[in-house]
Every structure is written in structure tokens, then in C-alpha cells.
PDB file of C-alpha atoms in Angstrom:
ATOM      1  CA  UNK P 247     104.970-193.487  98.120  1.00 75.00           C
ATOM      2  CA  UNK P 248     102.826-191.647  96.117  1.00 81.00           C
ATOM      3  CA  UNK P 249      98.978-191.622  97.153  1.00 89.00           C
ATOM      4  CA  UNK P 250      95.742-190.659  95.222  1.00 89.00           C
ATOM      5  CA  UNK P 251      92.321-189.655  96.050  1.00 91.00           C
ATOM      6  CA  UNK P 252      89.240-188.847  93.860  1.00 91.00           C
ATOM      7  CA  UNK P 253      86.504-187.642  94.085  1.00 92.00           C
ATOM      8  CA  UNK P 254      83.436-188.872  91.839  1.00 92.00           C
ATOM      9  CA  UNK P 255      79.656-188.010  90.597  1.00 91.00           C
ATOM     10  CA  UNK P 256      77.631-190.745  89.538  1.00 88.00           C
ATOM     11  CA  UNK P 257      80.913-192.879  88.975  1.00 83.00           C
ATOM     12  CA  UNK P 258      82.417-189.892  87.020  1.00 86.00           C
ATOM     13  CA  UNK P 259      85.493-188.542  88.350  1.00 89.00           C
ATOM     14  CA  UNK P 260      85.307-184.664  88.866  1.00 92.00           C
ATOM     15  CA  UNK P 261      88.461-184.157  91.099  1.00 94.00           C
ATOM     16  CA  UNK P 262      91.856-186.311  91.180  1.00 92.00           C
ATOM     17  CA  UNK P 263      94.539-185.528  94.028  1.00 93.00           C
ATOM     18  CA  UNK P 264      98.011-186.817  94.260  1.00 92.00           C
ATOM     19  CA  UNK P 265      99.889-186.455  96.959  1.00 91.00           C
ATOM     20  CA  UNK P 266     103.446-187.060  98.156  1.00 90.00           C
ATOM     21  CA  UNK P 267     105.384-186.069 101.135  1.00 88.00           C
ATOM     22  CA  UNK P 268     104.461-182.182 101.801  1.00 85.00           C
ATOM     23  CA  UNK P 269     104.085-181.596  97.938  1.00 90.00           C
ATOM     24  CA  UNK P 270     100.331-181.836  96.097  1.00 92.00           C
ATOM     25  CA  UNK P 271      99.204-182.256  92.668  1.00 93.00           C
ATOM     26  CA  UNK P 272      95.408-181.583  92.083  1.00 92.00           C
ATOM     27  CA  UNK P 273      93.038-181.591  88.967  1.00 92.00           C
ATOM     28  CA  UNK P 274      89.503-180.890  88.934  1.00 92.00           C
ATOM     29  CA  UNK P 275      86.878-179.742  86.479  1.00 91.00           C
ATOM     30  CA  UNK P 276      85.804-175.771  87.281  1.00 91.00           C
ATOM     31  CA  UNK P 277      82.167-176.713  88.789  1.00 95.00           C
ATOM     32  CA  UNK P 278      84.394-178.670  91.018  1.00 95.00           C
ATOM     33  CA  UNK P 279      87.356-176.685  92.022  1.00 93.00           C
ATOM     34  CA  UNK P 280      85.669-175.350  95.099  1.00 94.00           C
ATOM     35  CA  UNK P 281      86.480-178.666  96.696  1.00 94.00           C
ATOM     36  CA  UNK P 282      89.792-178.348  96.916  1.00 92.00           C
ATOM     37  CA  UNK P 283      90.009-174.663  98.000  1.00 91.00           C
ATOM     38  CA  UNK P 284      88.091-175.613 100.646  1.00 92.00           C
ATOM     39  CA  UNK P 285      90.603-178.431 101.463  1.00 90.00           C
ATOM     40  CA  UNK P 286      93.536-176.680 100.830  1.00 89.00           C
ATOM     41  CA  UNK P 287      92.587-173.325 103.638  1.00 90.00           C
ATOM     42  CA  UNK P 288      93.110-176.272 105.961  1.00 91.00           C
ATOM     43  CA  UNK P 289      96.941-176.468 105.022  1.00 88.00           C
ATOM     44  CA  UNK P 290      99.467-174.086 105.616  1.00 88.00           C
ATOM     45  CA  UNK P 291     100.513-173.768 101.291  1.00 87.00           C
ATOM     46  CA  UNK P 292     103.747-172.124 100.865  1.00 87.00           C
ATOM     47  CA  UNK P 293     103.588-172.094  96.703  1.00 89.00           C
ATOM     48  CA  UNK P 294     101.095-172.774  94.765  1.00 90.00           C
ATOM     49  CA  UNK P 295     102.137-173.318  90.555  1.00 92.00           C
ATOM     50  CA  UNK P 296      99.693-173.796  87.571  1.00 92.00           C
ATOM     51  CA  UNK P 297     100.674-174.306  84.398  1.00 92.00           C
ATOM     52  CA  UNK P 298     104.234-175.350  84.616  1.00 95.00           C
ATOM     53  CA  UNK P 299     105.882-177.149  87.964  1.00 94.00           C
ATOM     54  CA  UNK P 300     107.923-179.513  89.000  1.00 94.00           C
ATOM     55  CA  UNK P 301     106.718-182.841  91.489  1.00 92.00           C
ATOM     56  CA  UNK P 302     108.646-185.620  92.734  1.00 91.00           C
ATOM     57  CA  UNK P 303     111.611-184.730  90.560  1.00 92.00           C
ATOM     58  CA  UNK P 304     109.472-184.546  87.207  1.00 95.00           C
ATOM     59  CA  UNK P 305     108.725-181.036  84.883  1.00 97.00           C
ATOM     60  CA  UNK P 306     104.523-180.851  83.819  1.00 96.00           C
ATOM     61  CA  UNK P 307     104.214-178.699  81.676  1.00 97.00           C
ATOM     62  CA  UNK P 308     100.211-177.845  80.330  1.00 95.00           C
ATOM     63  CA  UNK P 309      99.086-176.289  77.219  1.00 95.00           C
ATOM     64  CA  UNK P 310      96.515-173.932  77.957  1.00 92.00           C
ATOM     65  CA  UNK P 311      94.798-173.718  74.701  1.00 95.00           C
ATOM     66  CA  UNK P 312      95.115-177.522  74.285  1.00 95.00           C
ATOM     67  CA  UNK P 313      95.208-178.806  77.861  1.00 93.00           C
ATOM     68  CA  UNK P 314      97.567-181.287  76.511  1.00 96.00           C
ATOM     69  CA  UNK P 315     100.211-182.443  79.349  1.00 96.00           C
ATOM     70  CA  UNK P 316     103.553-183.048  78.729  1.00 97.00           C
ATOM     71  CA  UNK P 317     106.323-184.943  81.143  1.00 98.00           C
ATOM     72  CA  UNK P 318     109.968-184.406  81.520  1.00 98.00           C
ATOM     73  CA  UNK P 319     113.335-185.311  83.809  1.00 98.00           C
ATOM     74  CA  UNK P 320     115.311-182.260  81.756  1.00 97.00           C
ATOM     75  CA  UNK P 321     116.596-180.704  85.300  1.00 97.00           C
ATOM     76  CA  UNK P 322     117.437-184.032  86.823  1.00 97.00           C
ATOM     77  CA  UNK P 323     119.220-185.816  83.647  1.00 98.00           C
ATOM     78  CA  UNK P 324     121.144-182.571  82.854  1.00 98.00           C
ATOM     79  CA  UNK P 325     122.585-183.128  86.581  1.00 97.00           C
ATOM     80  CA  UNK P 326     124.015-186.574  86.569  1.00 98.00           C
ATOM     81  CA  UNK P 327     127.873-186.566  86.221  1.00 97.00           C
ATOM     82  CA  UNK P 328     129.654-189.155  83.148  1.00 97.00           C
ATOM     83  CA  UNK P 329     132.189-191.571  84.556  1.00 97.00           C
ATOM     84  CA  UNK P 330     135.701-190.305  85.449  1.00 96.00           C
ATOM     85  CA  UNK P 331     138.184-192.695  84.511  1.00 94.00           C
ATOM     86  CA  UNK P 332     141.322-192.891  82.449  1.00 89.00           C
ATOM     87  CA  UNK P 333     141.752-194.490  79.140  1.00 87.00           C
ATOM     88  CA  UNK P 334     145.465-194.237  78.756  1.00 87.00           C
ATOM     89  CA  UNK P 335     147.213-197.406  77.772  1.00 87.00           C
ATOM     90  CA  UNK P 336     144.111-199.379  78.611  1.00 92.00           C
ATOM     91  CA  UNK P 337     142.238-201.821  76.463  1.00 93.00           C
ATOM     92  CA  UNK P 338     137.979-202.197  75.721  1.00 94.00           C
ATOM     93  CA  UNK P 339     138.957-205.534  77.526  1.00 93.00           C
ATOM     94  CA  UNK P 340     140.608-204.596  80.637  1.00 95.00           C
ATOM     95  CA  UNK P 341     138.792-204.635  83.313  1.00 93.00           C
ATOM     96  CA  UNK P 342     137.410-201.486  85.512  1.00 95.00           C
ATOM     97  CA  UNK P 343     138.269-200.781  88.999  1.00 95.00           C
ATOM     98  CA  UNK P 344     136.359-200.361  92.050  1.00 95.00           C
ATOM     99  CA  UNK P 345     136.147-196.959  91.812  1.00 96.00           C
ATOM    100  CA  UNK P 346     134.814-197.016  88.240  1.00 97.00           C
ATOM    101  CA  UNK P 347     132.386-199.808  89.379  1.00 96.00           C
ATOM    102  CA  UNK P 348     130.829-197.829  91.853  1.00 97.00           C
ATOM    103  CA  UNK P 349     130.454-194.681  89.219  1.00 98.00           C
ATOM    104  CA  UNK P 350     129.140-197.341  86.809  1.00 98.00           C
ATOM    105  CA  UNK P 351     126.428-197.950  89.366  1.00 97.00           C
ATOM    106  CA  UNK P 352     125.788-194.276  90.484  1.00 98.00           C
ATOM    107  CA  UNK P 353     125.132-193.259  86.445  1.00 98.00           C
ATOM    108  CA  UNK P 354     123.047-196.506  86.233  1.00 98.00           C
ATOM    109  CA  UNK P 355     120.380-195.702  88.843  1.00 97.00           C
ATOM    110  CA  UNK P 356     120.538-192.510  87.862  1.00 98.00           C
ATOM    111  CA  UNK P 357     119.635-193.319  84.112  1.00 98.00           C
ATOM    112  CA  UNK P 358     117.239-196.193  85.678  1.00 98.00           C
ATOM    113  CA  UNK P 359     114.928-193.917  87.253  1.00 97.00           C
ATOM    114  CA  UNK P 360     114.782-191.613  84.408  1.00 98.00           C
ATOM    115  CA  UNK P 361     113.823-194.404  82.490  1.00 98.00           C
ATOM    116  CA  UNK P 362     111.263-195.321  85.312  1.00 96.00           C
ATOM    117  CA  UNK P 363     109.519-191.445  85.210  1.00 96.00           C
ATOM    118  CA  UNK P 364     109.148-190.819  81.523  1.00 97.00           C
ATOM    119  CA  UNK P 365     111.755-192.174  79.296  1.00 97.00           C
ATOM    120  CA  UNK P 366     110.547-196.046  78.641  1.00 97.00           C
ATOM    121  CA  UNK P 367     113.271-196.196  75.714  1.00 96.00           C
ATOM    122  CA  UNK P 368     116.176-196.196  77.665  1.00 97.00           C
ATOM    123  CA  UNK P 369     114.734-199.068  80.609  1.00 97.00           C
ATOM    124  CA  UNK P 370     116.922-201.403  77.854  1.00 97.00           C
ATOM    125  CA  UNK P 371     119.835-200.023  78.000  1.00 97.00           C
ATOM    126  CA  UNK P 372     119.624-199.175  81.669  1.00 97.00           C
ATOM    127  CA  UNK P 373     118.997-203.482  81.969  1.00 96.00           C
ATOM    128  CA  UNK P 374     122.060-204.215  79.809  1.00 94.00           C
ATOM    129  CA  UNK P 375     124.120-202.034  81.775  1.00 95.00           C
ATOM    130  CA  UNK P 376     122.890-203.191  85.094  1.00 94.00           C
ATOM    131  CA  UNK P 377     123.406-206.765  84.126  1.00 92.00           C
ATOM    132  CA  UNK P 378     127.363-206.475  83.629  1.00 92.00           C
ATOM    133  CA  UNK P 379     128.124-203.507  85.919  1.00 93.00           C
ATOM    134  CA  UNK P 380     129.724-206.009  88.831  1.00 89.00           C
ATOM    135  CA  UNK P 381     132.052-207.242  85.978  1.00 88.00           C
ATOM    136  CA  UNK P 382     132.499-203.812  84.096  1.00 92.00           C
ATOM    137  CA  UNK P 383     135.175-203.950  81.653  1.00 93.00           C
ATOM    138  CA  UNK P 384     136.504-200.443  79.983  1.00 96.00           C
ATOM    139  CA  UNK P 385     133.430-200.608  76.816  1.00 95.00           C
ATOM    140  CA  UNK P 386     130.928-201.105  79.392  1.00 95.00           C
ATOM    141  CA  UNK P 387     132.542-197.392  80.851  1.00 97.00           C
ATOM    142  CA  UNK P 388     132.088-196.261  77.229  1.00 97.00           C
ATOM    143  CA  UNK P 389     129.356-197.549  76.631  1.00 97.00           C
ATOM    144  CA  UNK P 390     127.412-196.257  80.212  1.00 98.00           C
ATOM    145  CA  UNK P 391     128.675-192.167  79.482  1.00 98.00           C
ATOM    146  CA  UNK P 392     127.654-193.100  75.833  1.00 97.00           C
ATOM    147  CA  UNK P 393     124.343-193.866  77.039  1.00 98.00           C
ATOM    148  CA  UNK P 394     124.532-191.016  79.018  1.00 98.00           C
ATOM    149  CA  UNK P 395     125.489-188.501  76.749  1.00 98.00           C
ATOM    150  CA  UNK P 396     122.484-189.279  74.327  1.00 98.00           C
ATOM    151  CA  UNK P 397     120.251-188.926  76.979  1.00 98.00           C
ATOM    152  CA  UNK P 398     121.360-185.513  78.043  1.00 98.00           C
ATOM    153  CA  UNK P 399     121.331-184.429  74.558  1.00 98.00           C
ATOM    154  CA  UNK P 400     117.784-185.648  74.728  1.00 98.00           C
ATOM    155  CA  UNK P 401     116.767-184.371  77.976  1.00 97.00           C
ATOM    156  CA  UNK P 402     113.643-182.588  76.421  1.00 97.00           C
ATOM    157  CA  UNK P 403     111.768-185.845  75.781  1.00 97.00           C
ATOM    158  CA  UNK P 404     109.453-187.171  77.551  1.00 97.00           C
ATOM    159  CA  UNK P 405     105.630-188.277  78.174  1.00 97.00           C
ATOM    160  CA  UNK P 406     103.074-186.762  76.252  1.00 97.00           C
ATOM    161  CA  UNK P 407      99.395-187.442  77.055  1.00 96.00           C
ATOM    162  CA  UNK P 408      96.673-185.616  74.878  1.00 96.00           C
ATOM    163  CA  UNK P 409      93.634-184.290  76.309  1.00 94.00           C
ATOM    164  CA  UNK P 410      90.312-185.294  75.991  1.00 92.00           C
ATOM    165  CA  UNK P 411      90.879-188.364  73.747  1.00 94.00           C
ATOM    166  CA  UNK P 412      89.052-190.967  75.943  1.00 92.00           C
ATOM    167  CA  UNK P 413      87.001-190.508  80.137  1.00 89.00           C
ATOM    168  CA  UNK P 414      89.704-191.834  82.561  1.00 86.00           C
ATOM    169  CA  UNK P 415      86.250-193.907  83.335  1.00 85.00           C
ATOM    170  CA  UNK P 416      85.359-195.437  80.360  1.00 90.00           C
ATOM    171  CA  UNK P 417      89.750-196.649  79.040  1.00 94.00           C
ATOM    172  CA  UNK P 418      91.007-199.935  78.264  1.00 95.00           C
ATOM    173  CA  UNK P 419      93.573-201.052  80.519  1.00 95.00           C
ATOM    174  CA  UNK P 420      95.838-202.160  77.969  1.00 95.00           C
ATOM    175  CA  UNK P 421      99.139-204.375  78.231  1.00 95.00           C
ATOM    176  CA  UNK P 422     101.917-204.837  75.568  1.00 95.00           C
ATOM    177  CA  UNK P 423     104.146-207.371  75.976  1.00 97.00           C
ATOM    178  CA  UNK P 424     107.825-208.885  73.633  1.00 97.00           C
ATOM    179  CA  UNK P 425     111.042-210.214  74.321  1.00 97.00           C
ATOM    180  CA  UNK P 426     114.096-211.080  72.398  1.00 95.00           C
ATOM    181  CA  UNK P 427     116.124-214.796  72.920  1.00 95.00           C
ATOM    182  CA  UNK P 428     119.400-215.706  74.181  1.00 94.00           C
ATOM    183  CA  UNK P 429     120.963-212.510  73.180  1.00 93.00           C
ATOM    184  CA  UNK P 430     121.767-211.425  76.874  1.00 92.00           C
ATOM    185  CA  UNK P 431     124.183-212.563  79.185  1.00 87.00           C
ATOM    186  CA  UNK P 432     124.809-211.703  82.881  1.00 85.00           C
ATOM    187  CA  UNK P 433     127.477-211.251  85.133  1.00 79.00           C
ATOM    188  CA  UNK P 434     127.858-212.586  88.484  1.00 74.00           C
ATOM    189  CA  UNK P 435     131.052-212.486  90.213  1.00 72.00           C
ATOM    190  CA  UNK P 436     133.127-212.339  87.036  1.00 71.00           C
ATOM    191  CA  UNK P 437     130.961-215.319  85.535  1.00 77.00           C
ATOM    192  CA  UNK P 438     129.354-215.027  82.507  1.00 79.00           C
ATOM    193  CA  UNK P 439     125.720-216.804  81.837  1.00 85.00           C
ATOM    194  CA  UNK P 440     125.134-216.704  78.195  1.00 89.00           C
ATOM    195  CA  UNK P 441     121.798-217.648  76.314  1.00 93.00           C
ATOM    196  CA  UNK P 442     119.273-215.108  78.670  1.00 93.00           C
ATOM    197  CA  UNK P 443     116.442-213.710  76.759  1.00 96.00           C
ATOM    198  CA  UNK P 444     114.850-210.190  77.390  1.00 97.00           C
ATOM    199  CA  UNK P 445     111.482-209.108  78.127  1.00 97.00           C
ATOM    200  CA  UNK P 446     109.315-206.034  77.932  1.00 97.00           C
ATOM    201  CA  UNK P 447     106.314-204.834  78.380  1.00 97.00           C
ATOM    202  CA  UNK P 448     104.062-201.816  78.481  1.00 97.00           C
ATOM    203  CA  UNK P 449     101.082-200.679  80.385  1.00 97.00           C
ATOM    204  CA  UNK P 450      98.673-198.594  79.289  1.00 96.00           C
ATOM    205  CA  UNK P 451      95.081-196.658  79.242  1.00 96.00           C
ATOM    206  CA  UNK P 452      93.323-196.517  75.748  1.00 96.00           C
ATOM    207  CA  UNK P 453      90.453-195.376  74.221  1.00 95.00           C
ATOM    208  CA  UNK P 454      87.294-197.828  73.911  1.00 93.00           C
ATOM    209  CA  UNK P 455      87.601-197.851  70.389  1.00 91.00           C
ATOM    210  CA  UNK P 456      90.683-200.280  70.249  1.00 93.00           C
ATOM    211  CA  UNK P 457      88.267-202.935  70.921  1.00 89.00           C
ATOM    212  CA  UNK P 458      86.898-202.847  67.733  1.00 88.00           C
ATOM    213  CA  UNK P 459      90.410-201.743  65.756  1.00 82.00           C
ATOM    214  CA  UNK P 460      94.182-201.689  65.780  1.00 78.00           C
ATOM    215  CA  UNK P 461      94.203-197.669  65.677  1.00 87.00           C
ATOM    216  CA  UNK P 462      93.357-194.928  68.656  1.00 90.00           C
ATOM    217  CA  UNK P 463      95.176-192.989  71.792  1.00 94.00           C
ATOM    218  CA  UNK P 464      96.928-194.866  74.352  1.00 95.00           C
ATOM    219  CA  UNK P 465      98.558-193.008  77.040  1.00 97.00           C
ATOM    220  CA  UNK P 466     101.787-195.145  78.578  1.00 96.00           C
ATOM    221  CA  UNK P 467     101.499-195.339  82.392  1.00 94.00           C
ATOM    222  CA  UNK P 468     103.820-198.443  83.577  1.00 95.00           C
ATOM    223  CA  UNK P 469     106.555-199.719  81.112  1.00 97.00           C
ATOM    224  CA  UNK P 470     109.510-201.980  82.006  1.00 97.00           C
ATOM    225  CA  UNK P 471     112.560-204.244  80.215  1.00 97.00           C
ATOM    226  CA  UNK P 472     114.412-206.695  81.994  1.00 96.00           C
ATOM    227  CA  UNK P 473     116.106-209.815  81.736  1.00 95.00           C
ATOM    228  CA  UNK P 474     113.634-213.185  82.021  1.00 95.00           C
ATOM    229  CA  UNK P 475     114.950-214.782  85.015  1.00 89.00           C
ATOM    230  CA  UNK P 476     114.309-218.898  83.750  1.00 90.00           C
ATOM    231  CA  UNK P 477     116.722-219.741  80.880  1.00 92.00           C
ATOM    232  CA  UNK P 478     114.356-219.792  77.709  1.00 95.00           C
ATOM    233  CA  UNK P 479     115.021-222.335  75.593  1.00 94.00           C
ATOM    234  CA  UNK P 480     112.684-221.467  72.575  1.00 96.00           C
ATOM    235  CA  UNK P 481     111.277-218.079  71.664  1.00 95.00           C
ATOM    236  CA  UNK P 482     107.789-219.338  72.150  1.00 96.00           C
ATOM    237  CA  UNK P 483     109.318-219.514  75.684  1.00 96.00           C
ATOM    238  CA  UNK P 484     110.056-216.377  76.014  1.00 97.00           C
ATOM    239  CA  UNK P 485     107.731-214.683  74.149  1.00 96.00           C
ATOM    240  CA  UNK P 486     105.214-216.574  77.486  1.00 96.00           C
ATOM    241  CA  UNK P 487     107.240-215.320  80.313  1.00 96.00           C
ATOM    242  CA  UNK P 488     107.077-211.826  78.640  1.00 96.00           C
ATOM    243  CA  UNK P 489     103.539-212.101  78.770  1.00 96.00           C
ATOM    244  CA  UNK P 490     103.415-213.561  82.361  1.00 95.00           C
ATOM    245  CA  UNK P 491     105.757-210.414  83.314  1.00 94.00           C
ATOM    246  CA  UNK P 492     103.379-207.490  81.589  1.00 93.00           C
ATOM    247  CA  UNK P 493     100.093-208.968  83.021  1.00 91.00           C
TER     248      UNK P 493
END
């Protein structure tokens, strides 16, 4: 769990701590930094990076002249291994073995919480894949190392966030919500439920200025796509749960 403290002047905040496990992330404006040297002499700190470092599996990288941030997985999606099977004298139809299955699954999380950290494009196809994986067939092999081959190839992507656009005090909490319908199915057991309809939605911070137009900075902070669990019978339907889901 990842926990964060501030600390705040006159309802402005001047110094923002995360912290998880034994590793710390700390920002603070210079007036301010004081604060935290102080705190940190009370902790035994083996390494201390600025600039450029990695926590909780994620690359933040800083432009100096800019302060801009920037957010990557590169060293953690480069690592994850494709699926080993065999395609010999096999069909797209035929259908996977055990042993693929639980490959299928390993690549899936993997891609999953890549998705989760900073790349909210691939949370569909990590849903899709998810959805049929205890009924794989041989495409849904190809199509998980496909997945995971244009992911790898994009391994630089990631979050940007650009600095002093909006006061962390003074942003819109903004949700965006859509969903497709009845172009999913899902898999239980080797049983196939047609008809399901897809949802999505994103969660972010925004300058005050969207209030009054459709134009500004938003910085993306939650994001997820899933399958709607009711059976949607209309797109008005589903376009409702989506919106139920992202607020």
C-alpha cells in the first residue's frame, strides 16, 4: 500500500511525501525542503536519487529546465517472457493446454499491471485477454505475445504530467466515462456468454478553466476498462453503468 503525507500553509501544499515499504518519494518547494532533511537524519538512507529513479517498479524521470515529469514501466515490460508453445500442425481453433493457460495468465498480469502504472491503452486488451484466458484457444496465444510484442516495442511510453499548468489545490477532479455494446463475450468453463458490453473510464485532475471550456491540461491519475458485469440490453444501458463504474 502506498501512503501519502503533506504538509500545507494556509491550505497550500508546500511538501508531498509518498511512501512505500522502506522506499520514499518526496517533493517540496526550496523554502520548504528543510522539512524533510530534518525528517530524513532520523532514518538510516542508504541512496538517495534526484532527477531520475525508479519506485515501486516505475522509471520518473524530471526535466530540470522544465520540471516536467515523465512515467515509465521500460525495465519491467522489457522483462516479461512471450508464450512458449508450439504451432506445428495446430489450428487458430484448437484449443491450448494447461501449460499454455497458465503462461497465458502469467503474460496477462504482467501486461495488466503495466496497464495499471502508466499505460491506460492497453487496460483493453489486457480485459479481452483476461476474459477468455480459462478457455484459450491457439489465436488467443497469438494474439496475447502479439499484444506483448507491441508493448515491448513501446516500452518508452508512458505518463507525462506537465508542470505548473494548474495548484494541486485549486484542480477539477475530473471523470471520463464510455463503453461499447454486446461486442464482448466471456468464458467460463468452456462456455461462451455472448452480448457483454465494455466499459471505461478515466480519472483525472484538471485545470479550473475546463469549467468554463472544452480545452486545458488534465493529468490522468486512475483509468480502467472492463467488462459491465449486468447484460446491457441497449447502449443507453451501458453507456449508465459506465458512468456508475467511473464515478
Amino acid at each position: 500500500m502506498l501512503s501519502l503525507y503533506t504538509y500545507q500553509v494556509d491550505g497550500n501544499i508546500k511538501v508531498m511525501m509518498a511512501a512505500h515499504v522502506d522506499d520514499i518519494m518526496w517533493s517540496a518547494e526550496p523554502e520548504y525542503e528543510y522539512l524533510v532533511e530534518d525528517f530524513l537524519k532520523q532514518l538510516v538512507i542508504k541512496k538517495q536519487e534526484e532527477g531520475y529513479f525508479r519506485f515501486c517498479g516505475r522509471e520518473y524521470r524530471q526535466d530540470f529546465n522544465t520540471f516536467d515529469i515523465t512515467v515509465t514501466c521500460k525495465d519491467n515490460t522489457e522483462k516479461i517472457l512471450p508464450i512458449n508453445y508450439n504451432r506445428k500442425l495446430r489450428g487458430l481453433d484448437d484449443p491450448a493446454t494447461a501449460g499454455e493457460i497458465a503462461q497465458m495468465r502469467s503474460v496477462i498480469g504482467s501486461l495488466a499491471w503495466i496497464a495499471r502504472q502508466v499505460r491506460p491503452e492497453n487496460s483493453y486488451n489486457c480485459s479481452k485477454l483476461k476474459s477468455v484466458v480459462g478457455s484459450a484457444l491457439v489465436k488467443h496465444l497469438e494474439q496475447c505475445n502479439k499484444v506483448l510484442k507491441d508493448t515491448i516495442s513501446t516500452s518508452e511510453r508512458g505518463l507525462f504530467f506537465k508542470a505548473g499548468v494548474f495548484k494541486f489545490e485549486e484542480a477539477l477532479l475530473i471523470t471520463i466515462t464510455d463503453a461499447s455494446w454486446a461486442g464482448e463475450v466471456i468464458c467460463y468453463d468452456k462456455l461462451i456468454f455472448p452480448r457483454r458490453s465494455q466499459y471505461g473510464y478515466f480519472t483525472c485532475l484538471g485545470v479550473p478553466d475546463l469549467w468554463d471550456g472544452d480545452v486545458g491540461y488534465i493529468h490522468f491519475i486512475g483509468w480502467k476498462s472492463a467488462i459491465i458485469k449486468r447484460l446491457c440490453r441497449s447502449t443507453f444501458r451501458a453507456e449508465t453503468q459506465a458512468m456508475t463504474y467511473g464515478t
